[in-house]
Short mmCIF file of C-alpha atoms and ligand atoms in Angstrom, two decimals:
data_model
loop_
_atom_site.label_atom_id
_atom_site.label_comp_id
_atom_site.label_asym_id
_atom_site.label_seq_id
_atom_site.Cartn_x
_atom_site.Cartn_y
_atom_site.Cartn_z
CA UNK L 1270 -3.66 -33.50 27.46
CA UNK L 1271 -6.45 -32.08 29.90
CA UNK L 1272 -9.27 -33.56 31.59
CA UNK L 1273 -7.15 -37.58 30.57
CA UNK L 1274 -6.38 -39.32 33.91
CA UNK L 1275 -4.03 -41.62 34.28
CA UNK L 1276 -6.12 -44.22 35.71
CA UNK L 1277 -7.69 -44.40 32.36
CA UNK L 1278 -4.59 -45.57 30.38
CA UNK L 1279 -4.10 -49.52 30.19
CA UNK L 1280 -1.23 -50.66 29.79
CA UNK L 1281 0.47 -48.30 32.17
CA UNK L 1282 3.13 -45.97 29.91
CA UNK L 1283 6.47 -45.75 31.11
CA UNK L 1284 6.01 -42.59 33.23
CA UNK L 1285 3.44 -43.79 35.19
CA UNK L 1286 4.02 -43.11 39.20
CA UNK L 1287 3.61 -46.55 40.23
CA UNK L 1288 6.29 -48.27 37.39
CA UNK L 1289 8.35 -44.71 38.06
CA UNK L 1290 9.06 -45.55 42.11
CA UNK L 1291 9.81 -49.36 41.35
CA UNK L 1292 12.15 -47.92 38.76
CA UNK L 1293 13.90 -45.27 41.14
CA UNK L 1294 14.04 -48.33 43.63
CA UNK L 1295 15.70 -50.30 41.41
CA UNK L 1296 18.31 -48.08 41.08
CA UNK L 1297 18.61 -47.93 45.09
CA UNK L 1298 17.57 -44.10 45.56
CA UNK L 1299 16.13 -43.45 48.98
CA UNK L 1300 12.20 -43.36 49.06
CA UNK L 1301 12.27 -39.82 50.27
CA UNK L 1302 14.30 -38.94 47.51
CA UNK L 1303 11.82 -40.86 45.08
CA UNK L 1304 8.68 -38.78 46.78
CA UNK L 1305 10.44 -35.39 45.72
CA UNK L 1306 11.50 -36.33 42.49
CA UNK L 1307 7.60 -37.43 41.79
CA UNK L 1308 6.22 -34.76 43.23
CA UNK L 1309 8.12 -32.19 41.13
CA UNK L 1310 7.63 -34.28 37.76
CA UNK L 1311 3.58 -33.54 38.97
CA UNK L 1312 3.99 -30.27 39.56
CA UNK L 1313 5.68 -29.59 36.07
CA UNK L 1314 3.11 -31.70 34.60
CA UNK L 1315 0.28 -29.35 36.01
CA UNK L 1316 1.74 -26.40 34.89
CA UNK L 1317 2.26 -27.61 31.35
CA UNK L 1318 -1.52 -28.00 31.49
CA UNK L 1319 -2.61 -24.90 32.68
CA UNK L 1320 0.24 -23.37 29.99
CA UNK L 1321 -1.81 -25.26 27.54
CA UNK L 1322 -4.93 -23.33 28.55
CA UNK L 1323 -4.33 -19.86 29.01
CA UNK L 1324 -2.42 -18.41 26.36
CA UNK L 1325 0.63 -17.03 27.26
CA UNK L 1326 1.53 -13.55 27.16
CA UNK L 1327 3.95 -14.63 24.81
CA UNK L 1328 1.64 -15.88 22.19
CA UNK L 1329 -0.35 -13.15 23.04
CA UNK L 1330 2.46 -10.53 22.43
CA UNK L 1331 2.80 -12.32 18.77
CA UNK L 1332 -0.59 -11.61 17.35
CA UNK L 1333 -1.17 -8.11 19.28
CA UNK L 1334 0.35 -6.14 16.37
CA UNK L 1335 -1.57 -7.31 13.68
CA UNK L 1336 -4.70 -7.60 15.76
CA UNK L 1337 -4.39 -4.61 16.83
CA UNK L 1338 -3.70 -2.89 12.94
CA UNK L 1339 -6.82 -4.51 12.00
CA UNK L 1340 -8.67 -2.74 15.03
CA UNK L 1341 -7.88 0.47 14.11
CA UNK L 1342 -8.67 -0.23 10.11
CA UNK L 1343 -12.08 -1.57 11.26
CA UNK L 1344 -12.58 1.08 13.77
CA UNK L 1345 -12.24 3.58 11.04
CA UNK L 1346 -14.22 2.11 8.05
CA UNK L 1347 -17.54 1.00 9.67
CA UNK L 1348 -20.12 -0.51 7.91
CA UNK L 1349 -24.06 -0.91 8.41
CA UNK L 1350 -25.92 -3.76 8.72
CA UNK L 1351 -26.18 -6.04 5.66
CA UNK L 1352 -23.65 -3.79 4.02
CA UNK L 1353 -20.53 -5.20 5.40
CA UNK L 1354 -18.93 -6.06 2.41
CA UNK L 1355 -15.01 -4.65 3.10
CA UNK L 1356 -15.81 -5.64 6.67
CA UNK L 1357 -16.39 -9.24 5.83
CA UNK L 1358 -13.28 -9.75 3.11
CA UNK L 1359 -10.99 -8.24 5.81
CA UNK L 1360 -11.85 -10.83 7.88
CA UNK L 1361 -11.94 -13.73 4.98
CA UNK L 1362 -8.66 -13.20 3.68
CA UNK L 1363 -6.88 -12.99 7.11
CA UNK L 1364 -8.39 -16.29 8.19
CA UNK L 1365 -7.70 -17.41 5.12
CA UNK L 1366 -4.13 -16.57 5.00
CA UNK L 1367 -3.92 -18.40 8.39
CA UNK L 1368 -5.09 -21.52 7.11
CA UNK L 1369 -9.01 -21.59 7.88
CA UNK L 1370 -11.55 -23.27 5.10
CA UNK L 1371 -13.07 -19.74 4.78
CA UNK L 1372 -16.22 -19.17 2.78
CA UNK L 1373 -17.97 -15.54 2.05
CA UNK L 1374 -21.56 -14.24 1.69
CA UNK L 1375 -23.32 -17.20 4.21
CA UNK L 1376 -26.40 -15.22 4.75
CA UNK L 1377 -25.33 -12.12 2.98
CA UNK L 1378 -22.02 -10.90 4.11
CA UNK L 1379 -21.53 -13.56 6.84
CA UNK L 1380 -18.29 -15.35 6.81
CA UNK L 1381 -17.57 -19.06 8.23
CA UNK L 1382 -14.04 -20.32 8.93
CA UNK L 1383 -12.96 -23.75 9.72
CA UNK L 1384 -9.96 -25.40 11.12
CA UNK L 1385 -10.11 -28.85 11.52
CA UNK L 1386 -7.85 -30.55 13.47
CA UNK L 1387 -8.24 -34.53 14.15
CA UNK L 1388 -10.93 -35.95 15.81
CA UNK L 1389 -12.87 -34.02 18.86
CA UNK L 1390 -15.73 -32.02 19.52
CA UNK L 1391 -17.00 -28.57 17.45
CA UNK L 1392 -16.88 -25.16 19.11
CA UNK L 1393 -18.25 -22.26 17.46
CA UNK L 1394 -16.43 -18.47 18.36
CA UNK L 1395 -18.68 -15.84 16.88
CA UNK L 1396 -18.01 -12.09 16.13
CA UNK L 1397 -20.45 -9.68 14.50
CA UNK L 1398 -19.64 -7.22 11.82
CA UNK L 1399 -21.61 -4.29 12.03
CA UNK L 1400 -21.74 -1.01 13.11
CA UNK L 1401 -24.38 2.13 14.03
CA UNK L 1402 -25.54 4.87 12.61
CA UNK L 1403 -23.95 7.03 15.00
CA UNK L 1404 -21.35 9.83 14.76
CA UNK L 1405 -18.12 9.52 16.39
CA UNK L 1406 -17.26 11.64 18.60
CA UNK L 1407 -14.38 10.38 20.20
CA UNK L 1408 -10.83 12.39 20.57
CA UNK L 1409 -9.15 8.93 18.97
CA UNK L 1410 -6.93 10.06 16.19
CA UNK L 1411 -8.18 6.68 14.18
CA UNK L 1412 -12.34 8.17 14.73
CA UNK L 1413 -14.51 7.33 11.72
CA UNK L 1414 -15.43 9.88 9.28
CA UNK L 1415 -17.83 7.30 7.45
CA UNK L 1416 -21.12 8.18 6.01
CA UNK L 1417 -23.66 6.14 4.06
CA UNK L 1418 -26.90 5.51 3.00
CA UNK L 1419 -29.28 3.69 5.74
CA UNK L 1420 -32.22 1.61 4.54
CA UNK L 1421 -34.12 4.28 3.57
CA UNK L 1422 -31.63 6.64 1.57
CA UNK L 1423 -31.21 8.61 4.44
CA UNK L 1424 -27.65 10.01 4.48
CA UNK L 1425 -25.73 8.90 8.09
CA UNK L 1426 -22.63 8.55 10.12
CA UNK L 1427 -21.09 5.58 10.91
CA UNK L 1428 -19.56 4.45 14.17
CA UNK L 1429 -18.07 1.15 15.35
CA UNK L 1430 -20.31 2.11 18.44
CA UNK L 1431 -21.18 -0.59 19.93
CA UNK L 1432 -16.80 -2.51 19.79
CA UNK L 1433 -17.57 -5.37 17.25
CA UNK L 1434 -14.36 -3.77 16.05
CA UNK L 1435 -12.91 -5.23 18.80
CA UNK L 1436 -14.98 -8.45 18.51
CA UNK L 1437 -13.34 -8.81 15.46
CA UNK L 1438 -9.86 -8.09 15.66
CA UNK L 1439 -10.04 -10.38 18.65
CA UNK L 1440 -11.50 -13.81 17.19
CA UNK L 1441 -8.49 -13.10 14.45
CA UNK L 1442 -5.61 -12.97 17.46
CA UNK L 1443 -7.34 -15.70 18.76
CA UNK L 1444 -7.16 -17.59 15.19
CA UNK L 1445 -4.05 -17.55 14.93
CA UNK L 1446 -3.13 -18.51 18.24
CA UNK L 1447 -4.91 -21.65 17.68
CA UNK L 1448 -3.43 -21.93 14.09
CA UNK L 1449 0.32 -22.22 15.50
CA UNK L 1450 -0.72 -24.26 18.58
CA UNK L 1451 -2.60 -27.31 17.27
CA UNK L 1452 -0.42 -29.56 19.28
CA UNK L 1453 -2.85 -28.14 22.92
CA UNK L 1454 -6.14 -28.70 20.80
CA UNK L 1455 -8.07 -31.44 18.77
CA UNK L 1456 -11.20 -31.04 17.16
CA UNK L 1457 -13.19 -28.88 14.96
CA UNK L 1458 -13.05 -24.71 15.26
CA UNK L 1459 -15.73 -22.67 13.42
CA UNK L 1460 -15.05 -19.34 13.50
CA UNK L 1461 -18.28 -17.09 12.80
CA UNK L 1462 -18.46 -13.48 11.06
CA UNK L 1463 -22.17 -12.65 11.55
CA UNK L 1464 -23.59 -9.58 9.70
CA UNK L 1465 -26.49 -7.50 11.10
CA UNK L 1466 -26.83 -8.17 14.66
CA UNK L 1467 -27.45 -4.39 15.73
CA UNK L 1468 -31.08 -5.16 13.41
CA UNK L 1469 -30.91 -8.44 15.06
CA UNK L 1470 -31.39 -10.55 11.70
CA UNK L 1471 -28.30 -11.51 10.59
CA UNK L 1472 -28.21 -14.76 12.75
CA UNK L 1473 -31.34 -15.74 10.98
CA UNK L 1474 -29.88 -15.35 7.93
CA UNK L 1475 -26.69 -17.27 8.33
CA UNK L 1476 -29.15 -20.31 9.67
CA UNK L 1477 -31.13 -19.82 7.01
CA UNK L 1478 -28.65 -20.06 4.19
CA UNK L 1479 -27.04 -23.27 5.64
CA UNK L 1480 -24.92 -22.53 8.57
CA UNK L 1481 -25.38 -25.86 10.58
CA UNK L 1482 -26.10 -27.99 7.41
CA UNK L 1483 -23.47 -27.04 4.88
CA UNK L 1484 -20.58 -26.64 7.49
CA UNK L 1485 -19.97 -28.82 11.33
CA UNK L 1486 -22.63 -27.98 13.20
CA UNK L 1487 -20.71 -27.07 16.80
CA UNK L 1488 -22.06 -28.53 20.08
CA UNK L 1489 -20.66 -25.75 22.25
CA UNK L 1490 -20.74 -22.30 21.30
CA UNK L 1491 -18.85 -18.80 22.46
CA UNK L 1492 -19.30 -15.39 22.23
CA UNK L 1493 -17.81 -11.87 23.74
CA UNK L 1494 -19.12 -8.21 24.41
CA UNK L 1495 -16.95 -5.51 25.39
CA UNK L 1496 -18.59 -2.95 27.69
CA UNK L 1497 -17.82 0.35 29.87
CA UNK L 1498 -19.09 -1.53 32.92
CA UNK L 1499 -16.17 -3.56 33.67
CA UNK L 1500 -12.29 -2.69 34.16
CA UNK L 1501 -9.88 -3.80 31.45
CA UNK L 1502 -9.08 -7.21 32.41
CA UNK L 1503 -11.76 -8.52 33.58
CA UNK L 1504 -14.52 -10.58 32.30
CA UNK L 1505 -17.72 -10.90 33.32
CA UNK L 1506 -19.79 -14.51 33.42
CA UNK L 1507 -23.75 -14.32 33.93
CA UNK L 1508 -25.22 -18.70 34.16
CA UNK L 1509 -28.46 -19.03 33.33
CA UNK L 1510 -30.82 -15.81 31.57
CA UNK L 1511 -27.85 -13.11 30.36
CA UNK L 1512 -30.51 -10.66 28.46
CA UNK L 1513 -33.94 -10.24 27.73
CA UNK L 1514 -36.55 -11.22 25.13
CA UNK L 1515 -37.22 -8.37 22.64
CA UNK L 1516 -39.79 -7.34 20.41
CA UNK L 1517 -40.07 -4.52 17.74
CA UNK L 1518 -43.80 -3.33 17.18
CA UNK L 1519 -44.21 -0.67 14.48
CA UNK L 1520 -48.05 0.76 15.56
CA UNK L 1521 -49.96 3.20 12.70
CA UNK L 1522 -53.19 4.82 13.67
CA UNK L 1523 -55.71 6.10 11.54
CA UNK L 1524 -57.65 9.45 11.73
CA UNK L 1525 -59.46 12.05 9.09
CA UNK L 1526 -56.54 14.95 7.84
CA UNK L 1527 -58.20 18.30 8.04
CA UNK L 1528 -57.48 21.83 8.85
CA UNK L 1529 -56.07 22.23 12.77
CA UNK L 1530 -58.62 25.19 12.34
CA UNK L 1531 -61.59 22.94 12.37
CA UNK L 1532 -60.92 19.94 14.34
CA UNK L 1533 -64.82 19.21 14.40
CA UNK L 1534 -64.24 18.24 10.75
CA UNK L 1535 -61.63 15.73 11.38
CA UNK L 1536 -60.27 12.86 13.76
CA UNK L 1537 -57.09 13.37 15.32
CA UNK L 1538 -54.74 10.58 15.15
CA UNK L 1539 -52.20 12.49 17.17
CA UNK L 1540 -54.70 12.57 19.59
CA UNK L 1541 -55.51 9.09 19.55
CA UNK L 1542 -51.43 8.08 19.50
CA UNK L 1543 -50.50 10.72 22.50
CA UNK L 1544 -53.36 8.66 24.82
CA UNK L 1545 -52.08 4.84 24.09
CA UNK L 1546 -48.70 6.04 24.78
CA UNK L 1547 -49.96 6.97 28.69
CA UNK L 1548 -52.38 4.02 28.28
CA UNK L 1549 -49.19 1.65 27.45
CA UNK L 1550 -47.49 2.72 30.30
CA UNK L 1551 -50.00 0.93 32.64
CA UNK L 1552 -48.93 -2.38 31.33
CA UNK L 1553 -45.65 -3.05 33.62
CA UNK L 1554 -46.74 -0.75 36.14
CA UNK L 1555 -50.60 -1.81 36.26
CA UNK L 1556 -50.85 -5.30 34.54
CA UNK L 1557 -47.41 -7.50 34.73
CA UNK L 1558 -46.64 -8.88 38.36
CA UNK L 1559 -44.51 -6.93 40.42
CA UNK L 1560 -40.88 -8.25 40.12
CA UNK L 1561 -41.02 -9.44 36.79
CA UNK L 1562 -39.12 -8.13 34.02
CA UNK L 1563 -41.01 -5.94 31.57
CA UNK L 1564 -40.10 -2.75 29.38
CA UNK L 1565 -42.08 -1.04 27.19
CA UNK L 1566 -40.73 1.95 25.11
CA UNK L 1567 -42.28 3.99 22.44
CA UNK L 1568 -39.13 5.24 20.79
CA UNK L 1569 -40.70 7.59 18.24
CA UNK L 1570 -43.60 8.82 16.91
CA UNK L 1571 -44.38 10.23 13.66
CA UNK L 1572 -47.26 12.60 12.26
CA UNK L 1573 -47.76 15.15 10.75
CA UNK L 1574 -46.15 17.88 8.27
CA UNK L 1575 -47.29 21.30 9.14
CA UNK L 1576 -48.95 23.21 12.80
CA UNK L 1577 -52.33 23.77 11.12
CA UNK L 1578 -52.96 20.46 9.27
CA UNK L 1579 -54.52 17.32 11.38
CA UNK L 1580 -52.96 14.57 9.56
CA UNK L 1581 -54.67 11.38 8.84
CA UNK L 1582 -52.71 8.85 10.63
CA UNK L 1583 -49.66 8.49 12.71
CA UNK L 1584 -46.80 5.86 13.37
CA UNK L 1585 -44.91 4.82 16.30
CA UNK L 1586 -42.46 2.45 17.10
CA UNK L 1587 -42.02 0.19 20.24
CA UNK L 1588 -39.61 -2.08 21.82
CA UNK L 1589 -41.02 -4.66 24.35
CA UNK L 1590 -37.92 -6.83 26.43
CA UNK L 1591 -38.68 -9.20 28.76
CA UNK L 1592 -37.01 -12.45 30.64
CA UNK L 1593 -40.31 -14.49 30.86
CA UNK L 1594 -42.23 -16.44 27.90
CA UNK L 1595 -45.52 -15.69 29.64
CA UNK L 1596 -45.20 -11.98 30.32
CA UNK L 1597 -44.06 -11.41 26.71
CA UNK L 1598 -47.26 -12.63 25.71
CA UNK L 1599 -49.28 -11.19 27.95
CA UNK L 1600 -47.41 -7.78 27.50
CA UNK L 1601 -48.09 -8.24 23.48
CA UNK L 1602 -51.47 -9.07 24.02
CA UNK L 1603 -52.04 -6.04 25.97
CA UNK L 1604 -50.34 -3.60 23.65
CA UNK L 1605 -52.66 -5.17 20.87
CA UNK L 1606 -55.97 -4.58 23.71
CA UNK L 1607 -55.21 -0.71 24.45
CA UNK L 1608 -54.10 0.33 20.57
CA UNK L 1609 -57.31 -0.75 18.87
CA UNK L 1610 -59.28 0.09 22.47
CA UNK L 1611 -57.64 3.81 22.06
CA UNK L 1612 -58.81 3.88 18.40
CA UNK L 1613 -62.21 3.17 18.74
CA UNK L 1614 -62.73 5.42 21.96
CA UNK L 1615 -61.15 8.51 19.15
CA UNK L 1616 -63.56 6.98 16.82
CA UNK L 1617 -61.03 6.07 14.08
CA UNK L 1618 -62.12 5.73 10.95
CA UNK L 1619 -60.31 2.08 11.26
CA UNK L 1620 -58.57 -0.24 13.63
CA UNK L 1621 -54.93 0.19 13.95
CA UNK L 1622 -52.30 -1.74 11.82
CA UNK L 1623 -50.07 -3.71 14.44
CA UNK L 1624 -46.98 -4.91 12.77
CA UNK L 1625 -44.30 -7.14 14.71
CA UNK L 1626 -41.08 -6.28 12.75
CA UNK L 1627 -38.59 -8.02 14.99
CA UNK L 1628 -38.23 -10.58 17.64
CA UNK L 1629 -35.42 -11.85 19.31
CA UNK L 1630 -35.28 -14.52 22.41
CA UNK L 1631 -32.91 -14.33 25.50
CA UNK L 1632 -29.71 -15.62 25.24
CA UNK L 1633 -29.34 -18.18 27.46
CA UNK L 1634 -25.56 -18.59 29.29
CA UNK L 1635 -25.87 -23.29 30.24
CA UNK L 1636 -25.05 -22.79 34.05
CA UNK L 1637 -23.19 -25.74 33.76
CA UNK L 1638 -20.93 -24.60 30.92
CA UNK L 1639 -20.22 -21.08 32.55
CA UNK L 1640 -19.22 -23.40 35.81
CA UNK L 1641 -16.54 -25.17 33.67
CA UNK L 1642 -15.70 -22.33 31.79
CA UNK L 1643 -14.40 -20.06 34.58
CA UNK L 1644 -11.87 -22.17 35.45
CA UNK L 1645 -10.10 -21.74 32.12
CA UNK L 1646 -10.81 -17.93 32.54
CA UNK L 1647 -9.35 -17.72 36.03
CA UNK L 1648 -6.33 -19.50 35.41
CA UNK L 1649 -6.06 -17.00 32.13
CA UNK L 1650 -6.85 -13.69 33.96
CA UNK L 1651 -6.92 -14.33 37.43
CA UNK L 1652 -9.50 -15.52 39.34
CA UNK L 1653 -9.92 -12.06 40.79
CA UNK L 1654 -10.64 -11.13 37.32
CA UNK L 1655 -13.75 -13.26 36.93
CA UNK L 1656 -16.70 -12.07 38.42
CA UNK L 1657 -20.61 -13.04 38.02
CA UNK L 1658 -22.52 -10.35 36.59
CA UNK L 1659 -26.07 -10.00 36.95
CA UNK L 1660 -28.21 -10.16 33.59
CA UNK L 1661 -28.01 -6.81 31.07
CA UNK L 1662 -31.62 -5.83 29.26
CA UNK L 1663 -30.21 -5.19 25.83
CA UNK L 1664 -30.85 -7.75 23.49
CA UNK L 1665 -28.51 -10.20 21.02
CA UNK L 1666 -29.50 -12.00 18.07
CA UNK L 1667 -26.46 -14.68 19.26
CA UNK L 1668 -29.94 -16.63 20.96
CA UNK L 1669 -30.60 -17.48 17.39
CA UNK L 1670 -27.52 -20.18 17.35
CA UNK L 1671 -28.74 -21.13 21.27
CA UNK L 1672 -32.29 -21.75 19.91
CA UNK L 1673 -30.67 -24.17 17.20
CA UNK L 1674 -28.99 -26.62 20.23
CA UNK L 1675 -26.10 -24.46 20.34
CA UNK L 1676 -25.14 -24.94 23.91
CA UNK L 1677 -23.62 -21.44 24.88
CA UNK L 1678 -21.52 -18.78 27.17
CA UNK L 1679 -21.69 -15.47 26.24
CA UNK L 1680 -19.88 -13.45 28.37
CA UNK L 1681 -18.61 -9.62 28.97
CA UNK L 1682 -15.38 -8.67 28.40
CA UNK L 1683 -14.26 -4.87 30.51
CA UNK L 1684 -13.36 -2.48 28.21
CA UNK L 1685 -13.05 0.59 30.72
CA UNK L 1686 -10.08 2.09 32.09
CA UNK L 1687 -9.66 1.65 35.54
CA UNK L 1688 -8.53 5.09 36.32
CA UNK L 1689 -11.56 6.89 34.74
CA UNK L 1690 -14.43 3.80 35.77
CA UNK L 1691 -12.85 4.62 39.23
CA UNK L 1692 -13.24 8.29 38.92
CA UNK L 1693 -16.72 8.08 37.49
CA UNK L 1694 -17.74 5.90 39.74
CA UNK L 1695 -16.52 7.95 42.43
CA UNK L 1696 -19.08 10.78 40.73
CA UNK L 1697 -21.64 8.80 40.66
CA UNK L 1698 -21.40 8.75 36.78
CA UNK L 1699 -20.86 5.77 34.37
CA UNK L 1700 -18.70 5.94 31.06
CA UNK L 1701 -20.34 6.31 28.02
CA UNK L 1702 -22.02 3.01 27.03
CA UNK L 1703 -22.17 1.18 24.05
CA UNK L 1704 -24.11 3.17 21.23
CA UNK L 1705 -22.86 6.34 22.51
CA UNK L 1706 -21.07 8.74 19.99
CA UNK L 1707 -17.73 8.92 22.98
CA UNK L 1708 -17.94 5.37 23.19
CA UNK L 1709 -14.27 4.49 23.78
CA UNK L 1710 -12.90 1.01 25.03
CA UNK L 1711 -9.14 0.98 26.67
CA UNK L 1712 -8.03 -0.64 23.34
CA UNK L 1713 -5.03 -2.59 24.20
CA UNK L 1714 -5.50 -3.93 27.49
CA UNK L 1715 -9.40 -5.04 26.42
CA UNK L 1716 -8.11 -6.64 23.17
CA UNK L 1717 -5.38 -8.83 24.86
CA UNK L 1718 -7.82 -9.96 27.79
CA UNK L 1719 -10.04 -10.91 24.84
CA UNK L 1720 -7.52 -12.79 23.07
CA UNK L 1721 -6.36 -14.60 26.28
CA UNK L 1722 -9.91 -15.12 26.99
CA UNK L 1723 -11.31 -16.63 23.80
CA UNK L 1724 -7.76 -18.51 23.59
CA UNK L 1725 -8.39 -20.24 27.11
CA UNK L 1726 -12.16 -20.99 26.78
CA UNK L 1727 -11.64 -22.74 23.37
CA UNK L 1728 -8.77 -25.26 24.35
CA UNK L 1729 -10.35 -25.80 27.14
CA UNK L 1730 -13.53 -27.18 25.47
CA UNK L 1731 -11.28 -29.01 22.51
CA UNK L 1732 -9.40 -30.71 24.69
CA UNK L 1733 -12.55 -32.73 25.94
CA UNK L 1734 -14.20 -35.79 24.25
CA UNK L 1735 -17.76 -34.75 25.25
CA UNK L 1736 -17.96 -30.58 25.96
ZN1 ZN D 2794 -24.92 -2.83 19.85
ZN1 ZN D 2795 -22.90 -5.12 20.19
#
C-alpha cells in the first residue's frame, strides 16, 4: 500500500527491518550479508509500488482491443449535444457489464458509474459525449458519414471533432483496469459521461439533476483532453488557471426596413452593427490593462434578405474569454456601454436587446494536486513525458464540477504524431486542431498513454486516506 510508512504500524509485523536483522542474527548470518538481503527486500518492495501505480503495459495490452473497437464505433456514429442517446447506452452497458452501479439520463443523456470498493476517499474521472457539427474530412477509413438535425432543424454533419471519442473509449480501458485490480485501490470511483460540453451546459445539467446529492460526491476530481499540440505520449500538466472565463452574448439591433433606394426613409441597422463591431474592438486594445487576458470576437452577424432592402434589425453573436473576474466584468460592462452608445448615435428606433446566453468559469488545475499528481504520471510515462504547459484560451464546462468543491487536474493528453508535429513544426505549421474537419489524433499510441495515464492518477489518489 502507498503513501503507509512503516513507522506508523504498532505492533511491528513480522517483516519489519528492525525484528528482520535480529532474526537473520539469530540465525548467525554475517551483518553484511543481512544489509544486502534488506536492501533487496526494499528495493522489491518499491517496485511493487510503483507497479501498483502505473499500469502495466500488460494490463494495458488487455483492454486495448476493446477500447480501441469502441473508438472507432464512436468515432463513426457521432452525436450532438443533448442528443447523445446511442452515445450514452454504449457507454452504460459496457460499464455495466464490468461491474459499475451505472445509471442513465442524469441530466439528460449523462451517465454516472460507480465502483465502490471498501473504505477510502471519492475520485471522479469524467469524459464528455458529444460531438460538432462539422464534416469529416479525414482519409480514416472509419470517417463519419453522420448527419442530423441541429437545434434549429438545420440539416448538418457530424464529426467526433474535437476526440471525446477518445475521451471515451479511454475512461472504459481505464474501467476495467481498475475493475480487475481492486487489490492496488480502496475507495469510491465515479466514473462521469457528461453530455453537451461543446454548448457548455451539460455540466449544469448533471448538477442540477442530482449529481453530488443522489450519488458520492468525490473530493478529487480528473479529467483529459487530447490535442495536436503535444506528441503521442506525452501529457501535458498546467497548476493553477488552465483556460479562460467565457461568455456568449447574442446582440440584436434595431433600425427602420426600407428600400436601399431611399435610405433617408429608413435607419440602417447594418450600419449601426458594422460601427460597434470596430467600436468593440477598442475594448482589449483601448480599455483592459495591457497584459491581461481579454478576447472579444463577433463570430457572425446576421441581416438582411435581399441588396436593395434595409432591414429592420440585425443580430450578432459574441464570445468574450478572459482569466480575470474583474476584467470580465469590466469587458461586459463595456460591450453593454458601446452597443446601446452605437444605437442611439444611428438613432435607433430602440435600445439594443443584450442577451447573455452562456457563461462558463476557468477551470482551475489545485497547484498542489498537479504537484502530487505528476509523480504518478512520470513513473507511468516517463518523466520526460510530463511537461508543464502554459494555459490554452478555449473554454470547458468541467469548471462547473470545480465550482461545486471538486478539487481538480485537468490535464492534456498528445495526440500528434511525432513524425508529422516534427515536420510541421519544422514548417512553421501546426496540425489541424481540435474542431477542424482533418482533425486526426495518432489513435493507438494517444489511447494507451490515456489509459496508462488515467490508470496511474486514480490509484494514486485511492490509495490515500485524505487526497
Ligand atoms: Zn471541443
Ligand atoms: Zn473537447
Amino acid at each position: 500500500m502507498i503513501g503507509k510508512t512503516f513507522g506508523s504500524i504498532y505492533p511491528p509485523p513480522l517483516w519489519h527491518p528492525h525484528l528482520l536483522i535480529t532474526r537473520f542474527r539469530l540465525a548467525g548470518y554475517h551483518p553484511r550479508i543481512i544489509k544486502t538481503a534488506i536492501l533487496l527486500l526494499f528495493l522489491s518492495l518499491t517496485a511493487s509500488a510503483i507497479a501498483q501505480t502505473a499500469a502495466s503495459s500488460k494490463e494495458v495490452d488487455a483492454v486495448y482491443p476493446q477500447a480501441h473497437d469502441l473508438y472507432v464505433d464512436l468515432h463513426q456514429n457521432p452525436e450532438l449535444s443533448t442528443h447523445e442517446t446511442q452515445t450514452a447506452s454504449k457507454l452504460a452497458v459496457r460499464l455495466q457489464n464490468l461491474g459499475y452501479d451505472v445509471t442513465e439520463h442524469v441530466g439528460g443523456t449523462g451517465v454516472v458509474a460507480i465502483l465502490r470498493n471498501g473504505t477510502g476517499p471519492t475520485v471522479m474521472l469524467r469524459t464528455e459525449l458529444d460531438a460538432l457539427p462539422v464534416e469529416e474530412k479525414t482519409d480514416v477509413p472509419y470517417a463519419s458519414k453522420v448527419r442530423a438535425k441541429d437545434e434549429a432543424g438545420n440539416d448538418v454533419p457530424v464529426m467526433h471533432a474535437c476526440g471525446h471519442d477518445l475521451h471515451m473509449a479511454a475512461l472504459v480501458g481505464t474501467a476495467a483496469i481498475m475493475v480487475k485490480s481492486r487489490d492496488t485501490w480502496h475507495g469510491t470511483l465515479v466514473l462521469i459521461g457528461q453530455p453537451a460540453e461543446e454548448t457548455i451546459g451539460g455540466a449544469k445539467m448533471m448538477i442540477e439533476d442530482g449529481l453530488f446529492t443522489r450519488f458520492p460526491k468525490p473530493s478529487v476530481g480528473v479529467a483529459l483532453h487530447i490535442g495536436n499540440d503535444l506528441p503521442v505520449g506525452q501529457v501535458g500538466i498546467t497548476p493553477g488557471v488552465y483556460n479562460t472565463n467565457a461568455d456568449s452574448l447574442r446582440i440584436t439591433i434595431y433600425g427602420k426596413g426600407g428600400h436601399g433606394s431611399a435610405p433617408q426613409t429608413a435607419i440602417d441597422p447594418i450600419v449601426i452593427a458594422a460601427r460597434t463591431i470596430l467600436t468593440l474592438q477598442t475594448i482589449a486594445s483601448r480599455e483592459v490593462t495591457p497584459g491581461e487576458m481579454a478576447v472579444v470576437t463577433v463570430g457572425y452577424i446576421r441581416a438582411g434578405t435581399k441588396n436593395n432592402i434595409i432591414p429592420d434589425q440585425g443580430e450578432m453573436g459574441l464570445t468574450v474569454r478572459t482569466r480575470n473576474a474583474g476584467v470580465r466584468k469590466q469587458i461586459l460592462a463595456a460591450i453593454t456601454r458601446i452597443t446601446k452608445a452605437e444605437a442611439l448615435a444611428g438613432g435607433a428606433p430602440q435600445e439594443p436587446l443584450i442577451e447573455h446566453i452562456e457563461e462558463t468559469n476557468l477551470v482551475y488545475n489545485d497547484p498542489t494536486l498537479a504537484q502530487r499528481l505528476r509523480l504518478p504520471l512520470e513513473a507511468a510515462l516517463g518523466k520526460e513525458n510530463v511537461i508543464t504547459t502554459e494555459p490554452v484560451t478555449p473554454s470547458e464546462d468541467y469548471s462547473v464540477f470545480i465550482d461545486q468543491g471538486v478539487t481538480s487536474l485537468y490535464f492534456s493528453l498528445g495526440g500528434a504524431n511525432p513524425q508529422k508535429l516534427a515536420e510541421a513544426r519544422a514548417a512553421g505549421m501546426s496540425l489541424p486542431s481540435n474542431h477542424s474537419p482533418f482533425f486526426v489524433p495518432d489513435v493507438e499510441p494517444a489511447l494507451r498513454t490515456g489509459i496508462a495515464s488515467e490508470v496511474a492518477v486514480l490509484r494514486n489518489l485511492l490509495n490515500r486516506a485524505k487526497p
